[in-house]
Amino acid sequence: MAAAAPTVVPSSSTSSSTIQWDVFLSFRGEDTRDNFTSHLYGALVSKGIKTFKDDEGLKKGELISEALEKTIKKSRISIIIFSRNYANSRWCLEELALIMERWKKNGQKVIPIFLKGIDQLDVKHQKESFGEPFGEHEKNFDRKMVERWRSALRAAAQLPGWSFIDFR
């Protein structure tokens, strides 16, 4: 699936005092930190787009969940990078749920990216690598929390985004 390239305004043009970041990147570090995400981050930053990547923007000692929630709320756009192990991570799913709540309540722009081997329908219907982890999640976490994650996956997978077959 393809969508027109989003218009991202560099933060120097941002008029709202509540917006601190132009883009928030949600990704599974072990899958994409040193390849796709680092390249995307570098490209955005080189264009003057103030971009939050967890290893760049968190201050030592901050509680991760609180810091990420504040950062998501202060971001104009969230880009969700769906990779093979994204749904294995409780943190990724919690970020996703916060992003989708912000999208629903405040109209924050959300752009999903489906990397090689990730089918948008697998994300939507939680199949393959997006379904397998939920057996463990259902054992380890509250039922309401798991349903919140499932709902966020369904909603995000229905948004216009990009599929990348190959990246280096």
Coordinates of N, CA and C in Angstrom, one line a residue:
M1 N 0.8 -1.2 0.0 CA 0.0 0.0 0.0 C 0.9 1.2 0.0
A2 N 0.5 2.2 -0.7 CA 1.3 3.4 -0.8 C 0.4 4.6 -0.5
A3 N 1.1 5.7 0.1 CA 0.4 6.9 0.4 C 1.2 8.0 -0.1
A4 N 0.6 9.2 -0.3 CA 1.4 10.4 -0.6 C 2.3 10.7 0.5
A5 N 3.5 11.2 0.2 CA 4.4 11.6 1.3 C 3.8 12.6 2.2
P6 N 3.9 12.5 3.5 CA 3.3 13.4 4.4 C 4.1 14.7 4.4
T7 N 3.5 15.8 4.7 CA 4.1 17.1 4.8 C 4.5 17.2 6.3
V8 N 5.8 17.3 6.6 CA 6.2 17.5 8.0 C 6.9 18.8 8.1
V9 N 6.4 19.7 9.0 CA 6.9 21.0 9.1 C 8.0 21.0 10.2
P10 N 9.2 21.5 9.9 CA 10.2 21.5 10.9 C 9.7 22.3 12.2
S11 N 10.3 21.9 13.3 CA 9.8 22.5 14.6 C 10.0 24.0 14.7
S12 N 10.9 24.5 13.9 CA 11.1 26.0 14.0 C 9.9 26.7 13.5
S13 N 9.0 26.0 12.7 CA 7.8 26.6 12.2 C 6.6 26.3 13.1
T14 N 6.8 25.5 14.1 CA 5.7 25.0 14.9 C 5.1 26.2 15.7
S15 N 3.8 26.4 15.6 CA 3.2 27.5 16.3 C 2.6 27.1 17.7
S16 N 2.3 25.8 17.8 CA 1.7 25.4 19.1 C 2.7 25.2 20.1
S17 N 2.5 25.7 21.3 CA 3.5 25.6 22.4 C 3.5 24.1 23.0
T18 N 2.4 23.4 22.7 CA 2.4 22.0 23.3 C 3.1 21.0 22.4
I19 N 3.4 21.4 21.2 CA 4.1 20.5 20.3 C 5.6 20.7 20.5
Q20 N 6.3 19.6 20.9 CA 7.8 19.7 21.2 C 8.5 18.9 20.1
W21 N 7.9 17.9 19.5 CA 8.5 17.1 18.5 C 7.6 17.1 17.2
D22 N 8.3 17.0 16.1 CA 7.6 16.9 14.8 C 7.1 15.5 14.6
V23 N 8.1 14.5 14.9 CA 7.8 13.1 14.7 C 8.2 12.3 15.9
F24 N 7.4 11.3 16.2 CA 7.7 10.3 17.2 C 7.8 9.0 16.5
L25 N 9.0 8.3 16.7 CA 9.2 7.0 16.0 C 8.9 5.8 17.0
S26 N 8.0 5.0 16.7 CA 7.7 3.8 17.4 C 8.3 2.6 16.7
F27 N 9.2 1.8 17.3 CA 9.8 0.7 16.6 C 10.3 -0.3 17.6
R28 N 10.6 -1.5 17.2 CA 11.2 -2.6 18.0 C 12.7 -2.5 17.8
G29 N 13.4 -2.0 18.8 CA 14.8 -1.8 18.7 C 15.6 -2.9 18.1
E30 N 15.4 -4.1 18.6 CA 16.3 -5.3 18.2 C 16.1 -5.6 16.7
D31 N 14.9 -5.2 16.1 CA 14.6 -5.4 14.7 C 15.2 -4.3 13.8
T32 N 15.1 -3.1 14.2 CA 15.3 -2.0 13.3 C 16.2 -0.8 13.7
R33 N 16.6 -0.8 15.0 CA 17.3 0.3 15.5 C 18.6 0.6 14.6
D34 N 19.3 -0.4 14.3 CA 20.6 -0.2 13.6 C 20.5 -0.2 12.0
N35 N 19.3 -0.3 11.5 CA 19.1 -0.3 10.1 C 18.0 0.7 9.7
F36 N 16.8 0.2 9.4 CA 15.8 1.1 8.9 C 15.5 2.3 9.7
T37 N 15.3 2.1 11.0 CA 15.0 3.2 11.9 C 16.1 4.3 12.0
S38 N 17.4 3.8 12.0 CA 18.5 4.8 12.1 C 18.6 5.6 10.8
H39 N 18.3 5.0 9.7 CA 18.3 5.7 8.4 C 17.2 6.7 8.3
L40 N 16.0 6.2 8.7 CA 14.8 7.1 8.7 C 15.1 8.3 9.6
Y41 N 15.5 8.0 10.8 CA 15.8 9.1 11.8 C 16.8 10.1 11.2
G42 N 17.9 9.6 10.6 CA 18.9 10.5 10.1 C 18.4 11.3 8.9
A43 N 17.5 10.7 8.1 CA 17.0 11.5 7.0 C 16.0 12.6 7.5
L44 N 15.2 12.3 8.5 CA 14.3 13.3 9.0 C 15.1 14.4 9.7
V45 N 16.0 14.1 10.5 CA 16.8 15.1 11.2 C 17.6 16.0 10.2
S46 N 18.1 15.4 9.2 CA 18.9 16.1 8.2 C 18.0 17.2 7.5
K47 N 16.7 17.0 7.5 CA 15.8 17.9 6.9 C 15.3 18.9 7.9
G48 N 15.8 18.9 9.1 CA 15.4 19.9 10.1 C 14.1 19.5 10.8
I49 N 13.7 18.2 10.7 CA 12.5 17.7 11.4 C 12.9 17.1 12.7
K50 N 12.4 17.8 13.8 CA 12.7 17.4 15.1 C 12.0 16.0 15.4
T51 N 12.8 15.0 15.5 CA 12.4 13.6 15.6 C 12.8 12.9 16.9
F52 N 11.8 12.3 17.6 CA 12.1 11.6 18.8 C 12.3 10.1 18.5
K53 N 13.5 9.6 18.9 CA 13.8 8.2 18.9 C 14.3 7.8 20.3
D54 N 13.7 6.8 20.9 CA 13.9 6.6 22.3 C 15.3 6.6 22.8
D55 N 16.3 6.2 22.1 CA 17.6 6.2 22.6 C 18.3 7.6 22.4
E56 N 17.6 8.5 21.7 CA 18.1 9.9 21.5 C 17.4 10.9 22.5
G57 N 16.1 10.6 22.9 CA 15.4 11.6 23.6 C 15.1 11.4 25.0
L58 N 15.3 10.2 25.6 CA 15.0 10.0 27.0 C 16.1 10.4 27.9
K59 N 15.8 11.1 28.9 CA 16.8 11.5 29.9 C 17.0 10.3 30.9
K60 N 18.2 10.2 31.3 CA 18.5 9.1 32.3 C 17.7 9.3 33.6
G61 N 17.1 8.3 34.1 CA 16.4 8.3 35.3 C 14.9 8.5 35.1
E62 N 14.5 8.9 33.9 CA 13.0 9.1 33.6 C 12.4 7.7 33.6
L63 N 11.1 7.7 34.1 CA 10.4 6.4 33.9 C 10.0 6.3 32.5
I64 N 10.2 5.2 31.8 CA 10.0 5.1 30.4 C 8.6 5.3 30.0
S65 N 7.6 4.7 30.7 CA 6.2 4.8 30.3 C 5.7 6.2 30.4
E66 N 6.1 6.9 31.5 CA 5.6 8.3 31.7 C 6.3 9.2 30.7
A67 N 7.6 9.0 30.4 CA 8.3 9.9 29.5 C 7.8 9.7 28.1
L68 N 7.5 8.4 27.7 CA 7.0 8.2 26.3 C 5.6 8.7 26.2
E69 N 4.8 8.6 27.2 CA 3.4 9.1 27.1 C 3.4 10.7 26.9
K70 N 4.3 11.3 27.6 CA 4.4 12.8 27.5 C 4.9 13.1 26.1
T71 N 5.9 12.4 25.6 CA 6.5 12.6 24.3 C 5.5 12.4 23.2
I72 N 4.7 11.4 23.3 CA 3.7 11.1 22.3 C 2.7 12.3 22.2
K73 N 2.3 12.7 23.4 CA 1.3 13.8 23.5 C 1.9 15.1 22.9
K74 N 3.2 15.3 22.9 CA 3.9 16.5 22.5 C 4.4 16.3 21.0
S75 N 4.0 15.3 20.3 CA 4.4 15.1 19.0 C 3.3 15.4 18.0
R76 N 3.7 15.9 16.8 CA 2.8 16.2 15.8 C 2.4 15.0 15.0
I77 N 3.3 14.1 14.7 CA 3.1 12.9 13.9 C 3.8 11.7 14.6
S78 N 3.1 10.5 14.6 CA 3.8 9.3 15.0 C 4.0 8.4 13.8
I79 N 5.1 7.8 13.7 CA 5.4 6.8 12.7 C 5.6 5.5 13.4
I80 N 4.8 4.5 13.0 CA 4.9 3.2 13.6 C 5.6 2.3 12.6
I81 N 6.7 1.7 13.0 CA 7.5 0.9 12.1 C 7.2 -0.6 12.6
F82 N 6.4 -1.2 11.8 CA 6.0 -2.6 12.1 C 7.0 -3.5 11.6
S83 N 7.7 -4.3 12.5 CA 8.7 -5.3 12.1 C 8.3 -6.6 12.7
R84 N 9.0 -7.6 12.4 CA 8.7 -9.0 12.8 C 8.4 -9.2 14.3
N85 N 9.2 -8.6 15.1 CA 9.1 -8.8 16.6 C 8.3 -7.6 17.3
Y86 N 7.7 -6.7 16.6 CA 7.0 -5.6 17.2 C 6.0 -6.0 18.2
A87 N 5.2 -7.0 17.9 CA 4.1 -7.4 18.8 C 4.6 -8.2 20.0
N88 N 5.9 -8.7 19.9 CA 6.5 -9.4 21.1 C 6.7 -8.4 22.3
S89 N 6.9 -7.2 22.0 CA 7.3 -6.2 23.0 C 6.1 -5.5 23.6
R90 N 6.0 -5.7 24.9 CA 4.9 -5.0 25.7 C 5.1 -3.5 25.5
W91 N 6.3 -3.0 25.5 CA 6.6 -1.6 25.4 C 6.1 -1.0 24.1
C92 N 6.4 -1.8 23.0 CA 5.9 -1.3 21.7 C 4.4 -1.3 21.6
L93 N 3.7 -2.3 22.2 CA 2.3 -2.4 22.2 C 1.7 -1.3 23.0
E94 N 2.3 -1.0 24.1 CA 1.8 0.1 25.0 C 2.0 1.5 24.3
E95 N 3.1 1.7 23.6 CA 3.4 2.9 22.8 C 2.3 3.0 21.8
L96 N 2.1 1.9 21.1 CA 1.1 1.9 20.0 C -0.3 2.3 20.5
A97 N -0.7 1.7 21.7 CA -2.0 2.0 22.3 C -2.1 3.5 22.6
L98 N -1.0 4.1 23.2 CA -1.0 5.5 23.5 C -1.1 6.4 22.2
I99 N -0.4 5.9 21.2 CA -0.4 6.7 19.9 C -1.8 6.7 19.3
M100 N -2.5 5.5 19.3 CA -3.8 5.4 18.7 C -4.8 6.1 19.6
E101 N -4.7 6.2 20.9 CA -5.6 7.0 21.7 C -5.4 8.4 21.4
R102 N -4.2 8.9 21.2 CA -4.0 10.3 20.8 C -4.6 10.6 19.4
W103 N -4.4 9.6 18.5 CA -5.0 9.7 17.1 C -6.5 9.9 17.2
K104 N -7.1 9.0 18.0 CA -8.6 9.0 18.1 C -9.1 10.3 18.8
K105 N -8.5 10.7 19.9 CA -9.0 11.8 20.7 C -8.6 13.2 20.1
N106 N -7.4 13.3 19.6 CA -6.9 14.6 19.2 C -6.5 14.7 17.7
G107 N -6.7 13.6 16.9 CA -6.4 13.7 15.5 C -4.9 13.7 15.2
Q108 N -4.1 13.2 16.1 CA -2.7 13.2 15.8 C -2.5 12.4 14.5
K109 N -1.6 12.8 13.6 CA -1.3 12.0 12.4 C -0.5 10.8 12.8
V110 N -0.9 9.7 12.2 CA -0.2 8.4 12.4 C 0.1 7.8 11.1
I111 N 1.4 7.4 10.9 CA 1.8 6.8 9.6 C 2.4 5.4 9.9
P112 N 1.7 4.3 9.5 CA 2.3 3.0 9.7 C 3.2 2.7 8.6
I113 N 4.3 2.0 8.9 CA 5.3 1.5 7.9 C 5.4 0.0 8.2
F114 N 5.1 -0.8 7.1 CA 5.2 -2.3 7.2 C 6.5 -2.7 6.5
L115 N 7.4 -3.2 7.3 CA 8.7 -3.7 6.8 C 8.6 -5.0 6.1
K116 N 9.7 -5.4 5.4 CA 9.7 -6.7 4.7 C 9.2 -7.8 5.5
G117 N 8.3 -8.6 4.9 CA 7.7 -9.7 5.5 C 6.5 -9.4 6.4
I118 N 6.1 -8.2 6.5 CA 5.0 -7.8 7.4 C 3.8 -7.5 6.5
D119 N 2.8 -8.2 6.6 CA 1.6 -8.0 5.8 C 0.6 -7.2 6.6
Q120 N 0.1 -6.1 6.1 CA -0.9 -5.2 6.7 C -2.0 -6.0 7.3
L121 N -2.5 -7.0 6.6 CA -3.7 -7.8 7.1 C -3.2 -8.7 8.3
D122 N -2.0 -9.1 8.4 CA -1.5 -9.9 9.5 C -1.5 -9.0 10.8
V123 N -1.2 -7.7 10.6 CA -1.2 -6.8 11.7 C -2.6 -6.6 12.2
K124 N -3.5 -6.3 11.2 CA -4.9 -6.0 11.5 C -5.6 -7.2 12.2
H125 N -5.3 -8.4 11.7 CA -6.0 -9.6 12.3 C -5.2 -10.4 13.2
Q126 N -4.0 -9.8 13.6 CA -3.1 -10.4 14.5 C -2.8 -11.9 14.2
K127 N -2.2 -12.1 13.0 CA -1.8 -13.4 12.5 C -0.3 -13.4 12.4
E128 N 0.3 -14.6 12.2 CA 1.7 -14.7 12.0 C 2.4 -14.1 13.2
S129 N 3.5 -13.3 12.9 CA 4.3 -12.7 14.0 C 3.5 -11.7 14.8
F130 N 2.3 -11.3 14.4 CA 1.5 -10.3 15.1 C 0.4 -11.0 15.9
G131 N 0.3 -12.3 15.8 CA -0.7 -13.1 16.5 C 0.0 -14.0 17.6
E132 N 1.1 -14.6 17.2 CA 1.8 -15.6 18.0 C 2.1 -15.1 19.5
P133 N 2.6 -13.8 19.6 CA 2.9 -13.3 21.0 C 1.7 -13.2 21.9
F134 N 0.5 -13.1 21.3 CA -0.6 -12.8 22.2 C -1.0 -14.0 23.1
G135 N -0.6 -15.2 22.8 CA -0.8 -16.3 23.7 C -0.1 -16.0 25.0
E136 N 1.1 -15.6 24.9 CA 1.9 -15.2 26.1 C 1.4 -13.9 26.8
H137 N 1.0 -12.9 26.0 CA 0.5 -11.7 26.5 C -0.8 -12.0 27.4
E138 N -1.6 -12.9 26.9 CA -2.9 -13.2 27.6 C -2.6 -13.9 28.9
K139 N -1.5 -14.6 29.0 CA -1.1 -15.3 30.2 C -0.5 -14.3 31.2
N140 N 0.2 -13.3 30.7 CA 1.0 -12.5 31.6 C 0.4 -11.1 31.9
F141 N -0.6 -10.7 31.2 CA -1.1 -9.3 31.4 C -2.6 -9.4 31.5
D142 N -3.2 -8.3 32.1 CA -4.6 -8.1 32.3 C -5.3 -8.2 30.9
R143 N -6.5 -8.9 30.9 CA -7.3 -9.0 29.7 C -7.6 -7.7 29.0
K144 N -8.0 -6.7 29.9 CA -8.3 -5.4 29.3 C -7.1 -4.8 28.6
M145 N -5.9 -4.9 29.2 CA -4.7 -4.4 28.6 C -4.4 -5.0 27.2
V146 N -4.6 -6.4 27.2 CA -4.3 -7.1 25.9 C -5.3 -6.7 24.9
E147 N -6.6 -6.6 25.2 CA -7.6 -6.1 24.2 C -7.3 -4.7 23.7
R148 N -6.8 -3.9 24.6 CA -6.4 -2.5 24.2 C -5.3 -2.6 23.2
W149 N -4.3 -3.5 23.3 CA -3.3 -3.6 22.4 C -3.8 -4.2 21.0
R150 N -4.7 -5.2 21.1 CA -5.3 -5.7 19.9 C -6.1 -4.7 19.1
S151 N -6.8 -3.9 19.8 CA -7.6 -2.8 19.2 C -6.7 -1.8 18.6
A152 N -5.6 -1.4 19.2 CA -4.7 -0.5 18.6 C -4.0 -1.0 17.4
L153 N -3.7 -2.3 17.3 CA -3.1 -2.9 16.1 C -4.1 -2.9 15.0
R154 N -5.4 -3.2 15.3 CA -6.4 -3.2 14.2 C -6.6 -1.8 13.7
A155 N -6.6 -0.8 14.5 CA -6.9 0.6 14.1 C -5.7 1.1 13.3
A156 N -4.4 0.8 13.7 CA -3.2 1.3 13.0 C -3.1 0.6 11.7
A157 N -3.5 -0.6 11.6 CA -3.3 -1.4 10.3 C -4.3 -0.9 9.2
Q158 N -5.3 -0.1 9.6 CA -6.3 0.4 8.7 C -5.9 1.7 8.1
L159 N -4.9 2.3 8.7 CA -4.5 3.7 8.3 C -3.6 3.6 7.0
P160 N -3.7 4.6 6.2 CA -2.8 4.7 5.0 C -1.3 4.7 5.5
G161 N -0.5 3.9 4.8 CA 0.9 3.9 5.2 C 1.8 3.4 4.0
W162 N 2.9 2.8 4.4 CA 3.9 2.3 3.4 C 4.3 0.9 3.7
S163 N 4.5 0.2 2.6 CA 5.1 -1.2 2.8 C 6.5 -1.1 2.1
F164 N 7.5 -1.6 2.8 CA 8.9 -1.7 2.3 C 9.3 -3.1 2.2
I165 N 9.5 -3.5 0.9 CA 9.9 -4.9 0.7 C 11.3 -5.2 1.0
D166 N 12.2 -4.2 0.7 CA 13.6 -4.4 1.0 C 14.2 -3.1 1.6
F167 N 15.1 -3.2 2.5 CA 15.8 -2.1 3.1 C 17.2 -2.6 3.5
R168 N 18.1 -1.7 3.6 CA 19.4 -2.0 4.1 C 19.8 -1.1 5.2

